[in-house]
Short mmCIF file of C-alpha atoms in Angstrom, two decimals:
data_model
loop_
_atom_site.label_atom_id
_atom_site.label_comp_id
_atom_site.label_asym_id
_atom_site.label_seq_id
_atom_site.Cartn_x
_atom_site.Cartn_y
_atom_site.Cartn_z
CA MET T 1 16.70 16.33 -18.59
CA ALA T 2 13.53 17.29 -16.69
CA PHE T 3 10.56 14.95 -16.82
CA GLN T 4 7.59 16.37 -18.73
CA PRO T 5 4.05 14.98 -18.30
CA ALA T 6 2.46 14.21 -21.65
CA ASN T 7 -1.21 14.97 -20.90
CA LEU T 8 -3.68 16.16 -18.28
CA PRO T 9 -3.93 12.92 -16.24
CA GLU T 10 -0.14 12.61 -16.13
CA THR T 11 0.19 16.23 -15.04
CA ILE T 12 -2.29 15.74 -12.20
CA VAL T 13 -0.59 12.54 -11.02
CA TYR T 14 2.96 13.88 -11.30
CA LYS T 15 2.26 17.22 -9.62
CA THR T 16 0.47 15.47 -6.76
CA LEU T 17 3.52 13.28 -6.19
CA VAL T 18 5.98 16.15 -6.44
CA PHE T 19 4.02 18.21 -3.89
CA THR T 20 3.71 15.36 -1.36
CA TRP T 21 5.86 17.07 1.26
CA LEU T 22 4.08 20.40 0.68
CA PHE T 23 0.71 18.74 1.24
CA TYR T 24 2.08 17.10 4.37
CA ALA T 25 3.35 20.46 5.65
CA VAL T 26 -0.22 21.74 5.77
CA GLY T 27 -1.71 18.44 6.98
CA ALA T 28 -3.60 17.87 3.73
CA LEU T 29 -2.43 14.42 2.59
CA TYR T 30 -5.46 12.60 4.01
CA VAL T 31 -7.69 14.93 1.98
CA VAL T 32 -5.59 14.89 -1.19
CA GLY T 33 -5.55 11.08 -1.59
CA PRO T 34 -9.33 10.49 -1.75
CA VAL T 35 -9.92 13.67 -3.78
CA LEU T 36 -7.32 12.53 -6.31
CA GLY T 37 -8.83 9.03 -6.46
CA TRP T 38 -12.34 10.26 -7.22
CA LEU T 39 -11.02 12.92 -9.64
CA LEU T 40 -9.13 10.30 -11.64
CA PHE T 41 -12.19 8.04 -11.48
CA GLY T 42 -14.24 10.85 -13.02
CA LEU T 43 -11.68 11.30 -15.80
CA ALA T 44 -11.69 7.54 -16.44
CA VAL T 45 -15.49 7.44 -16.65
CA ILE T 46 -15.49 10.40 -19.06
CA ALA T 47 -12.83 8.69 -21.18
CA LEU T 48 -14.78 5.43 -21.30
CA TYR T 49 -18.09 7.16 -22.08
CA PHE T 50 -17.00 9.64 -24.75
CA GLY T 51 -14.12 7.57 -26.15
CA PRO T 52 -13.12 8.61 -29.68
CA SER T 53 -14.83 12.02 -29.39
CA LEU T 54 -12.15 13.18 -26.95
CA ARG T 55 -8.75 14.46 -28.00
CA PRO T 56 -6.23 11.59 -28.33
CA SER T 57 -4.42 12.23 -25.02
CA LEU T 58 -7.66 11.79 -23.03
CA ARG T 59 -9.02 8.72 -24.78
CA PRO T 60 -9.14 5.42 -22.87
CA THR T 61 -6.29 2.99 -23.39
CA GLY T 62 -8.73 0.12 -23.85
CA PRO T 63 -11.42 -1.85 -22.01
CA ILE T 64 -11.27 -2.38 -18.25
CA PRO T 65 -9.04 -5.41 -17.49
CA PHE T 66 -10.53 -8.39 -15.64
CA ILE T 67 -8.42 -7.90 -12.50
CA VAL T 68 -9.62 -4.29 -12.20
CA TRP T 69 -13.22 -5.47 -12.50
CA LEU T 70 -12.46 -7.89 -9.67
CA TRP T 71 -11.17 -5.08 -7.45
CA ILE T 72 -14.25 -3.00 -8.27
CA ALA T 73 -16.56 -5.90 -7.40
CA GLY T 74 -14.68 -6.65 -4.20
CA MET T 75 -14.85 -3.08 -2.93
CA LEU T 76 -18.57 -2.83 -3.78
CA VAL T 77 -19.14 -6.00 -1.78
CA MET T 78 -17.17 -4.34 1.03
CA LEU T 79 -19.71 -1.50 1.00
CA ILE T 80 -22.59 -4.00 1.11
CA ALA T 81 -20.95 -5.72 4.08
CA LEU T 82 -20.66 -2.35 5.80
CA TRP T 83 -24.37 -1.66 5.32
CA GLY T 84 -25.24 -5.18 6.46
CA GLY T 85 -23.26 -4.80 9.67
CA HIS T 86 -24.78 -1.42 10.47
CA LEU T 87 -28.28 -2.74 9.81
CA GLN T 88 -27.71 -5.86 11.90
CA TRP T 89 -26.47 -3.89 14.93
CA GLY T 90 -28.90 -0.98 14.53
CA LEU T 91 -26.18 1.65 14.30
CA GLY T 92 -28.53 4.19 12.75
CA LEU T 93 -28.60 6.29 9.59
CA LYS T 94 -26.12 8.91 10.81
CA GLN T 95 -23.44 6.32 11.62
CA THR T 96 -24.14 4.46 8.36
CA ILE T 97 -23.62 7.63 6.31
CA LYS T 98 -20.44 8.43 8.23
CA SER T 99 -19.07 4.92 7.67
CA SER T 100 -20.02 5.03 3.98
CA VAL T 101 -18.03 8.24 3.60
CA GLY T 102 -15.18 6.42 5.33
CA TRP T 103 -15.51 3.64 2.74
CA ALA T 104 -15.27 6.24 -0.03
CA LYS T 105 -12.03 7.56 1.50
CA GLY T 106 -10.58 4.11 2.18
CA TRP T 107 -11.70 0.82 0.66
CA ALA T 108 -12.99 2.47 -2.52
CA LEU T 109 -9.49 3.72 -3.35
CA LEU T 110 -8.31 0.10 -3.74
CA ALA T 111 -10.51 -0.03 -6.85
CA LEU T 112 -10.44 3.59 -8.07
CA PHE T 113 -6.68 3.91 -8.52
CA PRO T 114 -6.19 0.59 -10.39
CA LEU T 115 -9.09 1.66 -12.64
CA ALA T 116 -7.44 5.02 -13.31
CA GLY T 117 -4.10 3.35 -14.03
CA ALA T 118 -5.68 0.91 -16.47
CA ILE T 119 -7.80 3.43 -18.41
CA LEU T 120 -5.98 6.77 -18.37
CA GLN T 121 -2.87 7.44 -20.41
CA VAL T 122 -0.45 7.63 -17.49
CA ARG T 123 2.94 6.07 -18.10
CA ARG T 124 4.80 3.92 -15.60
CA GLU T 125 7.69 6.40 -15.80
CA THR T 126 5.47 9.15 -14.36
CA LEU T 127 5.02 7.30 -11.08
CA VAL T 128 8.65 6.17 -10.97
CA ARG T 129 10.05 9.68 -11.40
CA GLY T 130 7.47 11.14 -9.03
CA GLN T 131 8.53 8.74 -6.26
CA CYS T 132 12.18 9.66 -6.81
CA VAL T 133 11.35 13.37 -6.53
CA ILE T 134 9.70 12.63 -3.17
CA GLY T 135 12.94 10.86 -2.29
CA LEU T 136 15.00 13.97 -3.13
CA TRP T 137 12.83 16.16 -0.90
CA THR T 138 13.09 13.56 1.84
CA LEU T 139 16.88 13.69 1.71
CA ILE T 140 16.82 17.51 1.78
CA LEU T 141 14.60 17.56 4.87
CA LEU T 142 16.25 14.60 6.59
CA PRO T 143 19.02 16.55 8.41
CA ILE T 144 16.43 18.88 9.98
CA MET T 145 14.20 16.00 11.13
CA PHE T 146 17.16 13.99 12.40
CA ALA T 147 18.53 16.91 14.45
CA ALA T 148 15.13 17.93 15.86
CA PRO T 149 15.01 15.64 18.94
CA TYR T 150 18.59 16.44 19.88
CA ALA T 151 18.02 20.18 19.43
CA GLY T 152 15.07 20.12 21.84
CA LEU T 153 12.43 20.78 19.17
CA PRO T 154 8.89 19.51 19.85
CA GLU T 155 7.65 16.21 18.45
CA ARG T 156 4.52 17.59 16.83
CA ILE T 157 4.63 20.90 15.00
CA PHE T 158 0.88 21.44 14.67
CA VAL T 159 -2.48 19.81 13.85
CA SER T 160 -4.03 21.07 10.62
CA PRO T 161 -7.50 22.66 10.78
CA LEU T 162 -8.35 20.30 7.92
CA LYS T 163 -9.11 17.72 10.63
CA ALA T 164 -12.59 19.27 10.55
CA VAL T 165 -13.34 17.20 7.43
CA GLY T 166 -13.20 14.08 9.62
CA GLY T 167 -10.94 11.07 9.66
CA PRO T 168 -9.69 8.14 11.74
CA GLY T 169 -7.78 10.43 14.13
CA PRO T 170 -5.81 13.68 14.56
CA GLU T 171 -2.54 11.95 13.63
CA TYR T 172 -3.70 11.95 10.00
CA PHE T 173 -3.70 15.76 10.01
CA SER T 174 -0.66 16.30 12.24
CA VAL T 175 2.79 17.46 11.14
CA TYR T 176 5.70 15.92 13.09
CA PHE T 177 9.43 16.34 13.35
CA TYR T 178 9.68 12.96 15.11
CA THR T 179 7.97 10.83 17.76
CA LEU T 180 9.25 9.06 20.87
CA ASP T 181 8.95 5.29 21.16
CA PRO T 182 6.98 4.74 24.43
CA SER T 183 8.83 1.49 25.14
CA SER T 184 12.34 3.01 25.03
CA TRP T 185 11.77 6.80 24.82
CA THR T 186 14.11 7.01 21.87
CA PRO T 187 13.21 9.05 18.77
CA ARG T 188 11.56 7.50 15.73
CA TRP T 189 10.77 9.31 12.53
CA GLN T 190 7.54 8.92 10.57
CA PHE T 191 8.26 11.30 7.68
CA TYR T 192 4.96 12.06 5.90
CA ALA T 193 3.02 9.06 7.27
CA PRO T 194 0.69 9.09 10.30
CA TRP T 195 2.98 6.70 12.21
CA SER T 196 6.41 5.13 11.90
CA PRO T 197 5.72 1.49 10.84
CA PHE T 198 3.63 2.68 7.91
CA ALA T 199 6.37 5.15 6.90
CA GLY T 200 8.77 2.20 6.78
CA LEU T 201 6.51 0.39 4.33
CA LEU T 202 6.26 3.53 2.22
CA GLY T 203 10.07 3.45 2.19
CA ILE T 204 9.93 -0.06 0.70
CA VAL T 205 7.54 1.20 -1.99
CA MET T 206 9.91 4.08 -2.76
CA VAL T 207 12.87 1.71 -3.14
CA ALA T 208 10.84 -0.60 -5.41
CA PHE T 209 9.86 2.31 -7.67
CA ALA T 210 13.39 3.75 -7.67
CA LEU T 211 14.85 0.46 -8.90
CA GLU T 212 12.89 1.09 -12.14
CA GLU T 213 14.35 4.59 -12.66
CA LYS T 214 16.77 4.92 -15.59
CA GLN T 215 18.53 8.16 -14.56
CA PRO T 216 21.31 7.41 -12.00
CA PHE T 217 20.79 10.61 -10.00
CA TRP T 218 17.07 10.07 -9.47
CA LYS T 219 17.52 6.36 -8.86
CA THR T 220 20.06 7.10 -6.13
CA CYS T 221 17.74 9.66 -4.52
CA GLY T 222 14.85 7.21 -4.40
CA ILE T 223 16.84 4.24 -3.10
CA VAL T 224 18.78 6.18 -0.43
CA ALA T 225 15.68 8.03 0.78
CA GLY T 226 13.65 4.83 0.90
CA LEU T 227 16.33 3.01 2.90
CA ALA T 228 16.58 5.99 5.28
CA MET T 229 12.83 5.81 5.88
CA ILE T 230 13.06 2.09 6.59
CA VAL T 231 15.94 2.43 9.06
CA LEU T 232 14.85 5.58 10.91
CA THR T 233 11.28 4.39 11.45
CA LYS T 234 12.74 1.43 13.38
CA SER T 235 9.99 -0.77 12.00
CA ARG T 236 10.72 -4.49 12.31
CA MET T 237 8.17 -5.28 9.62
CA SER T 238 9.88 -2.94 7.15
CA LEU T 239 13.36 -4.29 7.81
CA VAL T 240 12.14 -7.75 6.82
CA GLY T 241 9.91 -6.45 4.05
CA VAL T 242 12.59 -4.51 2.17
CA VAL T 243 14.45 -7.76 1.47
CA VAL T 244 11.37 -9.82 0.62
CA CYS T 245 9.69 -7.14 -1.49
CA THR T 246 12.69 -6.04 -3.56
CA VAL T 247 14.92 -9.12 -3.83
CA GLY T 248 12.07 -11.62 -4.10
CA PRO T 249 10.67 -10.39 -7.45
CA ARG T 250 14.16 -10.43 -8.97
CA MET T 251 14.89 -13.95 -7.76
CA LEU T 252 11.53 -15.40 -8.76
CA PRO T 253 12.31 -15.84 -12.49
CA LEU T 254 15.08 -18.26 -11.50
CA ILE T 255 12.47 -20.90 -10.71
CA ALA T 256 11.86 -21.19 -14.43
CA LYS T 257 15.49 -22.12 -15.04
CA ILE T 258 16.93 -25.62 -14.69
CA TYR T 259 19.93 -24.61 -12.59
CA ALA T 260 17.61 -23.11 -9.99
CA TRP T 261 16.18 -26.57 -9.33
CA ARG T 262 19.71 -27.95 -9.03
CA LEU T 263 20.52 -25.32 -6.45
CA ALA T 264 17.30 -26.17 -4.63
CA ALA T 265 18.30 -29.83 -4.54
CA ALA T 266 21.73 -28.94 -3.13
CA PHE T 267 20.09 -26.69 -0.55
CA ALA T 268 17.71 -29.48 0.48
CA THR T 269 20.68 -31.82 0.98
CA LEU T 270 22.46 -29.29 3.17
CA MET T 271 19.31 -28.70 5.19
CA ALA T 272 19.00 -32.44 5.82
CA ILE T 273 22.45 -32.30 7.42
CA PHE T 274 22.41 -28.95 9.18
CA GLY T 275 18.66 -28.29 9.37
CA GLY T 276 18.36 -28.73 13.14
CA ALA T 277 20.95 -26.09 13.90
CA VAL T 278 19.49 -23.70 11.31
CA PHE T 279 15.97 -23.95 12.72
CA THR T 280 17.30 -23.34 16.21
CA MET T 281 18.96 -20.15 14.96
CA ILE T 282 15.74 -19.08 13.21
CA GLU T 283 13.68 -19.63 16.35
CA GLY T 284 16.17 -17.55 18.33
CA GLY T 285 15.97 -14.80 15.73
CA ILE T 286 12.15 -14.77 15.82
CA TYR T 287 12.22 -14.58 19.62
CA ALA T 288 14.66 -11.65 19.52
CA PHE T 289 12.60 -9.99 16.77
CA LYS T 290 9.40 -10.13 18.82
CA ASN T 291 11.10 -8.99 21.99
CA ALA T 292 12.73 -6.02 20.27
CA ARG T 293 9.45 -4.24 21.02
CA ALA T 294 7.73 -6.72 23.32
CA ASP T 295 4.93 -4.38 24.42
CA SER T 296 3.90 -3.73 20.82
CA THR T 297 3.91 -7.45 20.03
CA ARG T 298 1.81 -8.24 23.10
CA VAL T 299 -0.81 -5.61 22.27
CA ARG T 300 -1.06 -6.69 18.63
CA GLU T 301 -1.44 -10.38 19.51
CA ALA T 302 -4.09 -9.61 22.13
CA LEU T 303 -6.05 -7.44 19.67
CA GLN T 304 -5.98 -10.21 17.08
CA ARG T 305 -7.10 -12.81 19.60
CA ILE T 306 -10.02 -10.66 20.83
CA ALA T 307 -11.11 -9.82 17.27
CA TYR T 308 -11.08 -13.48 16.26
CA ASP T 309 -12.89 -14.66 19.41
CA ARG T 310 -15.65 -12.08 18.94
CA TRP T 311 -16.04 -12.71 15.21
CA SER T 312 -18.61 -15.44 15.95
CA GLU T 313 -20.95 -12.76 17.34
CA ALA T 314 -21.50 -11.46 13.79
CA TYR T 315 -20.37 -14.15 11.38
CA TRP T 316 -21.39 -12.72 7.99
CA PHE T 317 -21.31 -8.91 8.26
CA GLY T 318 -19.29 -8.23 11.41
CA HIS T 319 -19.87 -5.56 14.03
CA GLY T 320 -20.03 -2.66 11.56
CA THR T 321 -17.32 -0.56 13.24
CA VAL T 322 -14.25 -0.96 15.42
CA GLN T 323 -14.92 -0.95 19.16
CA PRO T 324 -12.84 0.34 22.11
CA GLY T 325 -10.55 -2.32 23.53
CA PRO T 326 -9.95 -3.14 27.21
CA HIS T 327 -7.00 -2.08 29.35
CA LEU T 328 -5.22 -5.29 28.27
CA VAL T 329 -4.66 -3.76 24.83
CA GLU T 330 -4.11 -0.23 26.13
CA HIS T 331 -7.65 0.67 24.93
CA MET T 332 -6.63 0.23 21.28
CA PRO T 333 -9.70 -0.31 19.06
CA ILE T 334 -10.69 -3.94 18.45
CA GLY T 335 -10.43 -4.49 14.71
CA SER T 336 -7.29 -2.38 14.26
CA HIS T 337 -3.61 -3.23 13.68
CA HIS T 338 -4.41 -6.20 11.41
CA THR T 339 -6.38 -6.10 8.18
CA TRP T 340 -7.60 -9.71 8.21
CA PHE T 341 -8.66 -9.95 11.85
CA GLY T 342 -10.04 -6.43 11.52
CA LEU T 343 -12.18 -7.46 8.56
CA LEU T 344 -13.54 -10.50 10.37
CA PHE T 345 -14.50 -8.36 13.35
CA VAL T 346 -15.83 -5.29 11.50
CA LYS T 347 -17.21 -6.74 8.23
CA GLY T 348 -17.39 -10.47 8.87
CA LEU T 349 -16.68 -13.23 6.39
CA THR T 350 -18.23 -11.18 3.56
CA GLY T 351 -15.70 -8.37 3.94
CA PHE T 352 -12.86 -10.84 4.47
CA LEU T 353 -13.56 -12.56 1.13
CA ALA T 354 -14.15 -9.21 -0.62
CA LEU T 355 -10.47 -8.40 -0.09
CA LEU T 356 -9.02 -11.90 -0.17
CA LEU T 357 -10.30 -12.91 -3.62
CA PRO T 358 -9.04 -9.89 -5.64
CA LEU T 359 -5.76 -9.89 -3.71
CA LEU T 360 -5.19 -13.59 -4.45
CA ALA T 361 -6.00 -13.06 -8.13
CA GLN T 362 -3.72 -10.01 -8.29
CA THR T 363 -0.91 -11.98 -6.65
CA ALA T 364 -1.24 -14.86 -9.10
CA ILE T 365 -1.25 -12.49 -12.10
CA VAL T 366 1.86 -10.55 -11.08
CA ILE T 367 3.78 -13.69 -10.06
CA ILE T 368 3.18 -15.32 -13.44
CA ASP T 369 4.05 -12.14 -15.33
CA CYS T 370 7.16 -11.54 -13.20
CA ILE T 371 8.45 -14.98 -14.18
CA ARG T 372 7.82 -14.23 -17.85
CA HIS T 373 8.77 -10.55 -18.14
CA PRO T 374 10.70 -7.86 -16.17
CA ARG T 375 7.65 -5.57 -16.21
CA GLY T 376 6.17 -7.76 -13.47
CA ARG T 377 8.89 -6.96 -10.91
CA LEU T 378 7.54 -3.66 -9.63
CA PRO T 379 3.90 -4.83 -9.43
CA LEU T 380 5.02 -7.96 -7.56
CA SER T 381 7.00 -5.80 -5.11
CA ILE T 382 3.87 -3.73 -4.57
CA VAL T 383 1.70 -6.79 -3.96
CA PHE T 384 4.26 -8.12 -1.49
CA VAL T 385 4.15 -4.80 0.38
CA MET T 386 0.35 -4.92 0.44
CA ILE T 387 0.41 -8.45 1.84
CA VAL T 388 2.96 -7.51 4.51
CA LEU T 389 0.90 -4.43 5.31
CA THR T 390 -2.27 -6.44 5.88
CA PHE T 391 -0.61 -8.43 8.66
CA GLY T 392 0.45 -5.40 10.68
CA GLU T 393 -1.81 -2.51 9.69
CA ASN T 394 -5.29 -1.73 8.36
CA ILE T 395 -4.71 -1.29 4.65
CA GLU T 396 -7.90 0.68 3.95
CA ILE T 397 -7.05 3.66 6.17
CA GLU T 398 -3.64 3.89 4.54
CA ALA T 399 -4.74 3.67 0.91
CA TYR T 400 -4.58 7.48 0.65
CA LEU T 401 -0.76 7.23 0.71
CA LEU T 402 -0.51 3.94 -1.17
CA TRP T 403 -2.23 5.39 -4.22
CA PRO T 404 0.85 5.40 -6.53
CA ALA T 405 1.33 1.69 -5.82
CA LEU T 406 -2.37 0.96 -6.44
CA MET T 407 -2.29 2.94 -9.66
CA MET T 408 0.77 0.97 -10.77
CA LEU T 409 -1.26 -2.24 -10.53
CA GLY T 410 -3.74 -0.79 -13.03
CA ILE T 411 -0.94 0.36 -15.35
CA HIS T 412 0.55 -3.13 -15.22
CA ALA T 413 -2.80 -4.70 -16.13
CA ARG T 414 -3.00 -2.34 -19.10
CA GLU T 415 0.58 -3.15 -20.16
CA MET T 416 -0.18 -6.87 -20.08
CA LYS T 417 -3.34 -6.36 -22.15
CA LEU T 418 -1.49 -4.30 -24.76
CA ALA T 419 1.28 -6.91 -24.95
CA GLN T 420 -1.32 -9.64 -25.52
CA ASN T 421 -2.99 -7.58 -28.24
CA ARG T 422 0.36 -7.03 -30.00
CA ALA T 423 1.16 -10.73 -29.81
CA SER T 424 -2.27 -11.59 -31.26
CA ALA T 425 -1.80 -9.08 -34.08
CA GLN T 426 1.62 -10.51 -34.93
CA CYS T 427 0.20 -14.03 -35.00
CA ALA T 428 -2.59 -12.86 -37.30
CA GLN T 429 -0.10 -11.19 -39.65
CA SER T 430 2.08 -14.30 -39.71
CA SER T 431 -0.94 -16.45 -40.55
CA ALA T 432 -1.99 -14.06 -43.31
CA ALA T 433 1.52 -14.04 -44.79
CA GLU T 434 1.55 -17.83 -44.96
#
């Protein structure tokens, strides 16, 4: 049975997901993400303002949840930090406007999509099915992409003229069959992402969503396509993340059960006996993991070290923008490849806390709800992916593809609020009956 959106917001969200590969084929994904975010924000504002005067399918689901307010506040503080850094370093009005537009296409989305998910009548099932449809198209296109390097086809098909709208780089508007790993000159696939490691993390998100699908066919499409993305991107971070981000939320409720503590006690006893040998094996595995792509590890560690060392030059508001790196880091921008070190360098302690506080609160909320109810599994998987992402990428410039995950956080906040309201109403009825 085909999935049918129930209202205008659901139609917009579902169609955008279904056409993901089409948008990628014309290099439009970087434009579509921010446009969708601000469009849904407009619909949410209209719903909140007009309320009962709208037709039922467009009315707000309730007040804005606390966690969404926290994301909104954090991203507004991020904008203030941006202005502070530009003012401190005299970067000028033109650069300030350009960076503010960049904020609207990046950091702002971390608040806009949770707000849309919390306020608009978009069901969880809409995002789940949409991700599985992307998975089906991925599987259909996979044989062509896999054969491309061996058939002598070019890596990059073309760069979209939409790059004229501006963005972090041409790779955001490029369409690829595959890319070649510069350390081994073997093919890697990046699917509809700007580079391979991020595509691997999107594969984890796809698997997490697909695990919620009720129809076996669509569930299989989502899981198989997600795993293919993880494997073919050859991303070390994704190979670790797929286990942590999908198994972890399903194991977490065990901590609330007595036998889990008994197992933990038995594990601790075994570790006391065999711990030395286990830690030696772990250290060997970490060494092999880092040396699997040693050049990449070296560049990332050097970028982080430079960003941290130069943070003291602009403690509160940072340097305002990324800066070209030296030959040591292959001229990669200082402030890239790591969200936390990047924030310290670009936006200082103010920007660092503007992301840290809402992310910590979001993590605590989804962990507690995951222990209590199965609805918390998918949001916890998403938060785990976000955390993993922050330690290897810059999350703000990738929010345009993470939008279904961000929207899911808002839907989860709404689901929790509705469950609390129902519980309160039942308690009130029970008290009245007595």
